[in-house]
Amino acid sequence: MMGTRCWLEIDLSILRKNWTMIHHLLQPGCTPVGVVKHNGYGLGAIPIARELERLGCPLLSTAGLTEALELRQAGIRAPILLLGPIDPACTSAAMEHNVIVPVVDLEHGRLMDEEARRAGGRLRTHIKVDAGLNRLGVPVLGREEEALAEIEAILALPGLTNEGLTTHISGMMDPAYDYLSLRQLELFRQLTRRLAQRGFSLKAHCESSLPLLAHPEYQMDYVRLTSALLGLQPGYEALGVRCAVQLKTSLLQIKQVPKGSSIGYRMTYTAPRDMTIGIAGIGYGDGLSRSLTTGAKMSVRGREADVLGKLSMSFAVIDLTDIPEAALGDTVTVFGYGEGVPSVQDYAALYGGHACEVTSLLKERIPKVYSQRS
Ligand SMILES: *Cc1c(COP(=O)(O)O)cnc(C)c1O
């Protein structure tokens, strides 16, 4: 791409196909919520939200109010459910822009209730409960009766229109802890049943991408998804879900170095033979992990090229000795898909990271190109 050192390519047609594939997991009554927090995991909240809106996604989600208002400014009209609480002083702004806010406890609910009534309206809310993650929400584990009473008190606040009950669980990366996740899911389900018995009809949701895959029986009314939609969650490959993103740069220079040359800062790599090296235009200043050194790979002309020595702030040195056809200006793929291309998971595994973390940490100024290709 002209004038840019590196860029992201996001194929929205893959996002569309992933959306369709994921629907195979969903029961007729379950609706996906398109979570586009943190600039859509670094891939651009606005274009992704627009595409999700086009796909008929009825509800979007961001972490905070500022992000939600940015979507509104861009013309996104779907209701937006926040994942985190707001400052009660922002209640009327949330009401005005059709933003649904989680109530994290009775005190928080009361403050927003006052503000909503002062503004002469009602704030749309979901009550957030904490079933064992020990993050936001009304704690439930070990105090079920108190939690029920607290929820009922929130439901009685006249300035709030409470539509849902939600929790977020610890996840199941490690099968040894699956029983803990199941305990949280089951505790939440019991709570929704008891509230239903008391006559409250609330939309319930507790699953994000990984829990949905592991325990689809707890999908309830909504599932909140990002990584599955973008193809950043490896388990979904079996369903035909694919990664929608590629990070690319180009070859800025190619040169020969004799055996014994030290490549890069701090003399961490010495050429074991005469080599052809290429300088690629991306570094840790673009948001790559600095632990990406010898051992990592990038891709040139469909072939894997080793990263040599330490990554610097703006550049990476790669081994082109066995790719003699490589030419100045060639595209270098840092991660993506296709023959000889490291996946974002390969990249994340180099430093024990997660694909969502990799894309979220990329600098916002990296240009993003959206295509509708495949
Ligand atoms: C980020 C987030 C999600 C989406 O997570 P994925 O695993 O990427 O689908 C869902 N719910 C909450 C509360 C979140 O914070």
Coordinates of C-alpha atoms and ligand atoms in Angstrom, one line a residue:
M1 CA 0.0 0.0 0.0
M2 CA 1.4 3.4 -1.1
G3 CA 3.1 5.4 1.6
T4 CA 2.3 3.2 4.5
R5 CA 4.8 0.9 6.3
C6 CA 2.3 -1.6 7.3
W7 CA -1.4 -2.2 7.1
L8 CA -4.3 -4.5 8.2
E9 CA -6.6 -6.2 5.7
I10 CA -10.0 -7.2 7.0
D11 CA -12.1 -9.3 4.7
L12 CA -15.7 -8.5 5.6
S13 CA -17.0 -11.3 3.4
I14 CA -15.3 -13.7 5.9
L15 CA -17.0 -11.9 8.7
R16 CA -20.3 -12.5 6.9
K17 CA -19.6 -16.2 6.4
N18 CA -18.5 -16.6 10.0
W19 CA -21.8 -14.9 11.1
T20 CA -23.7 -17.5 9.1
M21 CA -21.6 -20.5 10.4
I22 CA -22.0 -19.4 14.0
H23 CA -25.8 -19.4 13.6
H24 CA -25.6 -23.2 13.2
L25 CA -24.8 -23.2 17.0
L26 CA -27.7 -21.0 17.9
Q27 CA -31.2 -22.1 18.9
P28 CA -34.0 -20.2 17.3
G29 CA -34.6 -18.0 20.3
C30 CA -31.0 -16.9 20.7
T31 CA -29.7 -13.7 19.3
P32 CA -26.0 -12.8 18.8
V33 CA -24.9 -9.5 20.2
G34 CA -22.0 -8.0 18.1
V35 CA -19.4 -6.9 20.6
V36 CA -17.1 -4.2 19.0
K37 CA -15.3 -3.0 22.1
H38 CA -11.8 -1.5 22.0
N39 CA -12.1 -0.5 18.4
G40 CA -13.3 -3.9 17.4
Y41 CA -10.3 -5.6 19.0
G42 CA -8.1 -3.2 17.1
L43 CA -9.7 -3.9 13.7
G44 CA -12.0 -0.9 13.4
A45 CA -15.3 -0.7 15.4
I46 CA -17.2 1.4 12.9
P47 CA -16.8 -0.7 9.7
I48 CA -17.3 -3.9 11.7
A49 CA -20.4 -2.5 13.4
R50 CA -21.8 -1.3 10.0
E51 CA -21.3 -4.8 8.5
L52 CA -23.0 -6.4 11.5
E53 CA -25.9 -4.0 11.2
R54 CA -26.2 -5.0 7.6
L55 CA -26.3 -8.6 8.6
G56 CA -29.2 -7.9 10.8
C57 CA -27.4 -8.0 14.2
P58 CA -30.0 -6.4 16.5
L59 CA -27.8 -5.4 19.3
L60 CA -24.2 -4.1 19.4
S61 CA -21.9 -3.8 22.4
T62 CA -19.0 -1.7 23.5
A63 CA -17.0 -1.5 26.8
G64 CA -17.8 2.1 27.6
L65 CA -20.0 5.1 26.7
T66 CA -17.4 7.0 24.7
E67 CA -17.0 4.1 22.3
A68 CA -20.8 3.9 22.0
L69 CA -21.1 7.6 21.2
E70 CA -18.4 7.2 18.5
L71 CA -20.6 4.6 16.8
R72 CA -23.6 6.9 17.0
Q73 CA -21.6 9.7 15.4
A74 CA -20.8 7.4 12.6
G75 CA -24.5 6.8 12.0
I76 CA -24.8 3.3 13.6
R77 CA -28.4 3.1 14.8
A78 CA -28.7 -0.4 16.5
P79 CA -29.1 -0.3 20.3
I80 CA -25.8 -0.5 22.1
L81 CA -25.4 -2.5 25.3
L82 CA -22.4 -1.4 27.4
L83 CA -20.3 -4.1 29.1
G84 CA -19.1 -1.8 31.8
P85 CA -21.0 0.7 34.0
I86 CA -21.3 4.5 33.4
D87 CA -20.7 7.4 35.7
P88 CA -24.3 8.1 36.8
A89 CA -23.8 11.7 35.6
C90 CA -23.8 10.3 32.1
T91 CA -27.3 8.8 32.4
S92 CA -29.1 11.3 30.2
A93 CA -26.5 11.0 27.5
A94 CA -27.0 7.2 27.5
M95 CA -30.8 7.7 27.3
E96 CA -30.5 10.2 24.5
H97 CA -28.4 7.9 22.4
N98 CA -30.3 4.6 23.0
V99 CA -27.4 3.1 25.0
I100 CA -28.3 0.2 27.4
V101 CA -26.3 0.3 30.6
P102 CA -25.4 -2.5 33.0
V103 CA -26.4 -1.9 36.6
V104 CA -23.6 -3.4 38.7
D105 CA -25.3 -3.1 42.2
L106 CA -28.2 -1.4 44.0
E107 CA -26.2 1.7 44.8
H108 CA -25.2 2.2 41.2
G109 CA -28.8 1.6 40.1
R110 CA -30.2 4.2 42.6
L111 CA -27.8 6.9 41.4
M112 CA -28.8 6.3 37.7
D113 CA -32.5 6.1 38.7
E114 CA -32.3 9.6 40.2
E115 CA -30.6 11.0 37.2
A116 CA -33.0 9.4 34.8
R117 CA -36.0 10.7 36.7
R118 CA -34.5 14.2 36.9
A119 CA -34.0 14.0 33.1
G120 CA -37.7 13.0 32.8
G121 CA -37.2 9.7 31.2
R122 CA -36.1 6.1 31.8
L123 CA -32.8 4.5 31.2
R124 CA -32.6 1.1 29.5
T125 CA -30.6 -1.3 31.7
H126 CA -29.5 -4.9 32.2
I127 CA -28.6 -6.1 35.7
K128 CA -25.1 -7.6 35.8
V129 CA -24.4 -10.3 38.3
D130 CA -21.1 -11.8 39.4
A131 CA -21.4 -15.6 39.4
G132 CA -17.8 -16.3 40.3
L133 CA -15.5 -14.3 38.0
N134 CA -15.2 -11.8 40.8
R135 CA -15.3 -8.8 38.5
L136 CA -18.3 -6.5 37.9
G137 CA -21.8 -7.2 39.1
V138 CA -24.0 -8.1 42.1
P139 CA -22.2 -11.0 43.8
V140 CA -24.3 -14.2 43.9
L141 CA -22.1 -17.1 44.9
G142 CA -22.8 -17.9 48.6
R143 CA -25.4 -15.1 49.0
E144 CA -28.2 -16.2 46.7
E145 CA -31.0 -14.8 48.8
E146 CA -29.4 -11.4 49.3
A147 CA -28.6 -11.2 45.6
L148 CA -32.2 -11.9 44.7
A149 CA -33.4 -9.2 47.1
E150 CA -30.9 -6.8 45.7
I151 CA -32.0 -7.6 42.1
E152 CA -35.6 -7.1 43.0
A153 CA -34.8 -3.8 44.6
I154 CA -33.1 -2.7 41.4
L155 CA -36.1 -3.9 39.3
A156 CA -38.3 -1.7 41.4
L157 CA -36.5 1.5 40.5
P158 CA -38.9 3.6 38.5
G159 CA -36.3 5.5 36.4
L160 CA -34.9 2.3 35.0
T161 CA -36.4 0.0 32.3
N162 CA -34.6 -3.2 33.1
E163 CA -34.7 -5.6 30.2
G164 CA -32.0 -8.2 30.9
L165 CA -29.9 -10.2 33.4
T166 CA -26.3 -10.9 32.5
T167 CA -23.1 -12.3 33.8
H168 CA -19.7 -13.0 32.4
I169 CA -17.8 -16.2 33.3
S170 CA -14.2 -17.1 33.8
G171 CA -13.9 -19.1 30.6
M172 CA -12.6 -22.5 29.8
M173 CA -9.1 -22.3 28.3
D174 CA -8.1 -25.1 30.7
P175 CA -10.3 -28.2 30.9
A176 CA -9.2 -28.7 34.5
Y177 CA -11.2 -25.6 35.4
D178 CA -14.3 -26.4 33.3
Y179 CA -16.2 -27.4 36.4
L180 CA -15.8 -23.8 37.8
S181 CA -17.2 -22.3 34.6
L182 CA -20.1 -24.8 34.7
R183 CA -20.8 -23.9 38.3
Q184 CA -21.0 -20.2 37.3
L185 CA -23.3 -21.0 34.3
E186 CA -25.6 -23.2 36.4
L187 CA -25.7 -20.6 39.2
F188 CA -26.8 -18.0 36.7
R189 CA -29.4 -20.3 35.2
Q190 CA -30.9 -21.0 38.6
L191 CA -31.1 -17.2 39.3
T192 CA -32.9 -16.6 36.0
R193 CA -35.4 -19.4 36.9
R194 CA -36.1 -18.0 40.3
L195 CA -36.7 -14.5 38.9
A196 CA -39.0 -16.0 36.3
Q197 CA -40.9 -17.8 39.1
R198 CA -41.4 -14.4 40.8
G199 CA -42.9 -13.0 37.6
F200 CA -39.9 -11.1 36.1
S201 CA -39.3 -11.6 32.5
L202 CA -35.7 -10.7 31.7
K203 CA -33.5 -11.5 28.7
A204 CA -30.7 -13.6 30.0
H205 CA -27.2 -13.8 28.6
C206 CA -24.0 -15.3 30.0
E207 CA -21.8 -16.6 27.1
S208 CA -19.1 -15.1 25.0
S209 CA -17.3 -17.0 22.2
L210 CA -15.4 -19.7 24.1
P211 CA -18.2 -20.7 26.6
L212 CA -20.7 -20.8 23.7
L213 CA -18.5 -23.4 21.9
A214 CA -17.9 -25.5 25.1
H215 CA -21.4 -25.3 26.5
P216 CA -24.0 -24.3 23.8
E217 CA -26.8 -25.4 26.2
Y218 CA -26.3 -22.2 28.2
Q219 CA -26.8 -19.8 25.3
M220 CA -30.2 -18.5 26.6
D221 CA -31.5 -15.3 25.0
Y222 CA -28.3 -13.6 23.8
V223 CA -24.7 -14.6 23.2
R224 CA -22.1 -11.8 23.1
L225 CA -19.5 -12.4 20.4
T226 CA -16.4 -10.9 19.0
S227 CA -13.5 -13.3 18.6
A228 CA -15.7 -16.0 17.0
L229 CA -17.1 -13.6 14.5
L230 CA -13.6 -12.3 13.5
G231 CA -12.2 -15.8 13.4
L232 CA -9.8 -15.2 16.3
Q233 CA -11.0 -18.2 18.4
P234 CA -9.3 -21.4 17.2
G235 CA -12.0 -23.9 18.3
Y236 CA -14.4 -22.4 15.8
E237 CA -12.4 -23.6 12.8
A238 CA -14.2 -26.9 13.0
L239 CA -17.4 -25.0 12.2
G240 CA -15.8 -23.5 9.1
V241 CA -15.2 -20.1 10.8
R242 CA -12.1 -18.4 9.4
C243 CA -9.8 -15.6 10.4
A244 CA -10.9 -12.4 8.8
V245 CA -7.7 -10.4 9.3
Q246 CA -4.2 -10.2 7.9
L247 CA -1.3 -7.9 9.0
K248 CA 1.0 -6.9 6.2
T249 CA 4.1 -4.8 5.4
S250 CA 6.6 -4.7 2.6
L251 CA 10.3 -5.4 1.8
L252 CA 12.2 -2.1 2.1
Q253 CA 15.6 -3.4 1.3
I254 CA 17.3 -6.7 0.4
K255 CA 21.0 -7.4 0.9
Q256 CA 23.7 -10.0 1.3
V257 CA 25.5 -10.5 4.5
P258 CA 28.6 -12.8 5.0
K259 CA 28.7 -15.7 7.4
G260 CA 29.5 -14.5 11.0
S261 CA 27.6 -11.2 10.6
S262 CA 25.7 -10.1 13.7
I263 CA 22.2 -9.1 12.8
G264 CA 20.3 -6.5 14.8
Y265 CA 20.6 -4.9 18.2
R266 CA 22.5 -6.6 21.0
M267 CA 24.2 -9.2 18.9
T268 CA 21.6 -11.9 19.6
Y269 CA 21.9 -13.5 16.1
T270 CA 25.0 -14.4 14.1
A271 CA 24.6 -15.5 10.5
P272 CA 25.6 -19.2 10.4
R273 CA 26.3 -18.9 6.6
D274 CA 26.3 -16.3 3.9
M275 CA 22.7 -15.0 3.9
T276 CA 20.3 -12.9 2.0
I277 CA 18.3 -10.7 4.4
G278 CA 15.2 -8.5 3.9
I279 CA 14.2 -5.5 5.9
A280 CA 10.4 -5.4 6.6
G281 CA 8.7 -2.2 7.6
I282 CA 7.1 -3.2 10.9
G283 CA 8.3 -3.3 14.5
Y284 CA 7.3 -3.2 18.1
G285 CA 6.4 0.5 17.8
D286 CA 3.5 -0.7 15.6
G287 CA 2.2 -2.8 18.4
L288 CA 4.0 -6.1 17.8
S289 CA 5.5 -7.8 20.8
R290 CA 9.1 -7.1 21.3
S291 CA 9.6 -10.8 22.2
L292 CA 9.1 -11.5 18.5
T293 CA 12.7 -12.4 17.7
T294 CA 14.6 -15.3 16.1
G295 CA 12.1 -18.2 15.9
A296 CA 9.2 -16.1 14.7
K297 CA 8.2 -16.2 11.0
M298 CA 6.7 -13.9 8.4
S299 CA 5.6 -14.8 4.9
V300 CA 6.9 -13.7 1.5
R301 CA 5.6 -15.1 -1.8
G302 CA 3.7 -17.8 0.0
R303 CA 6.8 -19.0 1.9
E304 CA 7.8 -18.7 5.5
A305 CA 10.8 -16.5 6.3
D306 CA 12.5 -16.5 9.7
V307 CA 12.7 -13.4 11.7
L308 CA 16.4 -12.8 12.6
G309 CA 17.6 -11.1 15.8
K310 CA 15.6 -8.7 17.9
L311 CA 12.7 -6.8 16.5
S312 CA 13.3 -3.1 16.5
M313 CA 10.8 -0.3 16.8
S314 CA 10.1 0.2 13.1
F315 CA 11.8 -2.8 11.3
A316 CA 12.1 -6.5 11.3
V317 CA 14.9 -8.4 9.6
I318 CA 13.9 -11.7 7.8
D319 CA 15.8 -14.4 6.2
L320 CA 15.4 -14.5 2.4
T321 CA 18.3 -16.9 1.7
D322 CA 16.0 -19.7 0.5
I323 CA 13.5 -17.3 -1.2
P324 CA 15.7 -16.0 -4.0
E325 CA 12.6 -14.8 -6.0
A326 CA 11.8 -12.2 -3.3
A327 CA 12.0 -8.7 -4.7
L328 CA 12.1 -5.2 -3.3
G329 CA 8.6 -4.0 -2.5
D330 CA 7.2 -7.5 -2.1
T331 CA 4.4 -7.8 0.5
V332 CA 5.4 -9.4 3.7
T333 CA 2.6 -11.0 5.7
V334 CA 3.1 -11.0 9.5
F335 CA 0.1 -13.1 10.1
G336 CA -3.0 -14.0 8.1
Y337 CA -4.1 -17.0 6.2
G338 CA -3.2 -19.1 3.2
E339 CA -0.3 -21.2 2.1
G340 CA 3.0 -20.5 4.0
V341 CA 1.4 -17.8 6.1
P342 CA 1.7 -17.8 9.9
S343 CA -1.7 -17.6 11.6
V344 CA -2.5 -15.0 14.3
Q345 CA -2.5 -17.9 16.7
D346 CA 1.1 -18.9 15.6
Y347 CA 2.1 -15.4 16.3
A348 CA 0.4 -15.2 19.7
A349 CA 1.9 -18.5 20.7
L350 CA 5.4 -17.0 20.4
Y351 CA 4.9 -15.1 23.6
G352 CA 2.1 -17.0 25.3
G353 CA -0.5 -14.4 24.2
H354 CA -3.9 -14.7 22.7
A355 CA -5.1 -13.7 19.2
C356 CA -7.5 -11.1 20.6
E357 CA -4.6 -9.5 22.5
V358 CA -2.4 -9.4 19.4
T359 CA -4.9 -7.4 17.3
S360 CA -6.0 -5.2 20.2
L361 CA -2.5 -4.1 20.9
L362 CA -1.8 -3.0 17.3
K363 CA -1.5 0.8 17.0
E364 CA -4.7 2.5 15.9
R365 CA -2.8 4.5 13.3
I366 CA -2.1 1.3 11.2
P367 CA -4.3 1.8 8.1
K368 CA -7.1 -0.7 7.7
V369 CA -8.3 -1.9 4.3
Y370 CA -11.7 -3.6 4.2
S371 CA -12.5 -5.9 1.4
Q372 CA -15.5 -7.9 0.3
R373 CA -13.4 -10.4 -1.6
S374 CA -14.0 -14.1 -1.2
Ligands
LIG1 C1 -15.2 -9.1 25.4 C2 -16.4 -9.6 25.9 C3 -17.2 -10.4 25.1 C4 -16.8 -11.0 23.8 O1 -15.8 -11.9 24.0 P1 -15.3 -13.0 22.8 O2 -14.7 -14.0 23.7 O3 -14.3 -12.3 22.0 O4 -16.5 -13.4 22.1 C5 -18.4 -10.9 25.7 N1 -18.8 -10.5 26.9 C6 -18.1 -9.6 27.7 C7 -18.6 -9.2 29.0 C8 -16.8 -9.2 27.2 O5 -16.1 -8.4 28.0

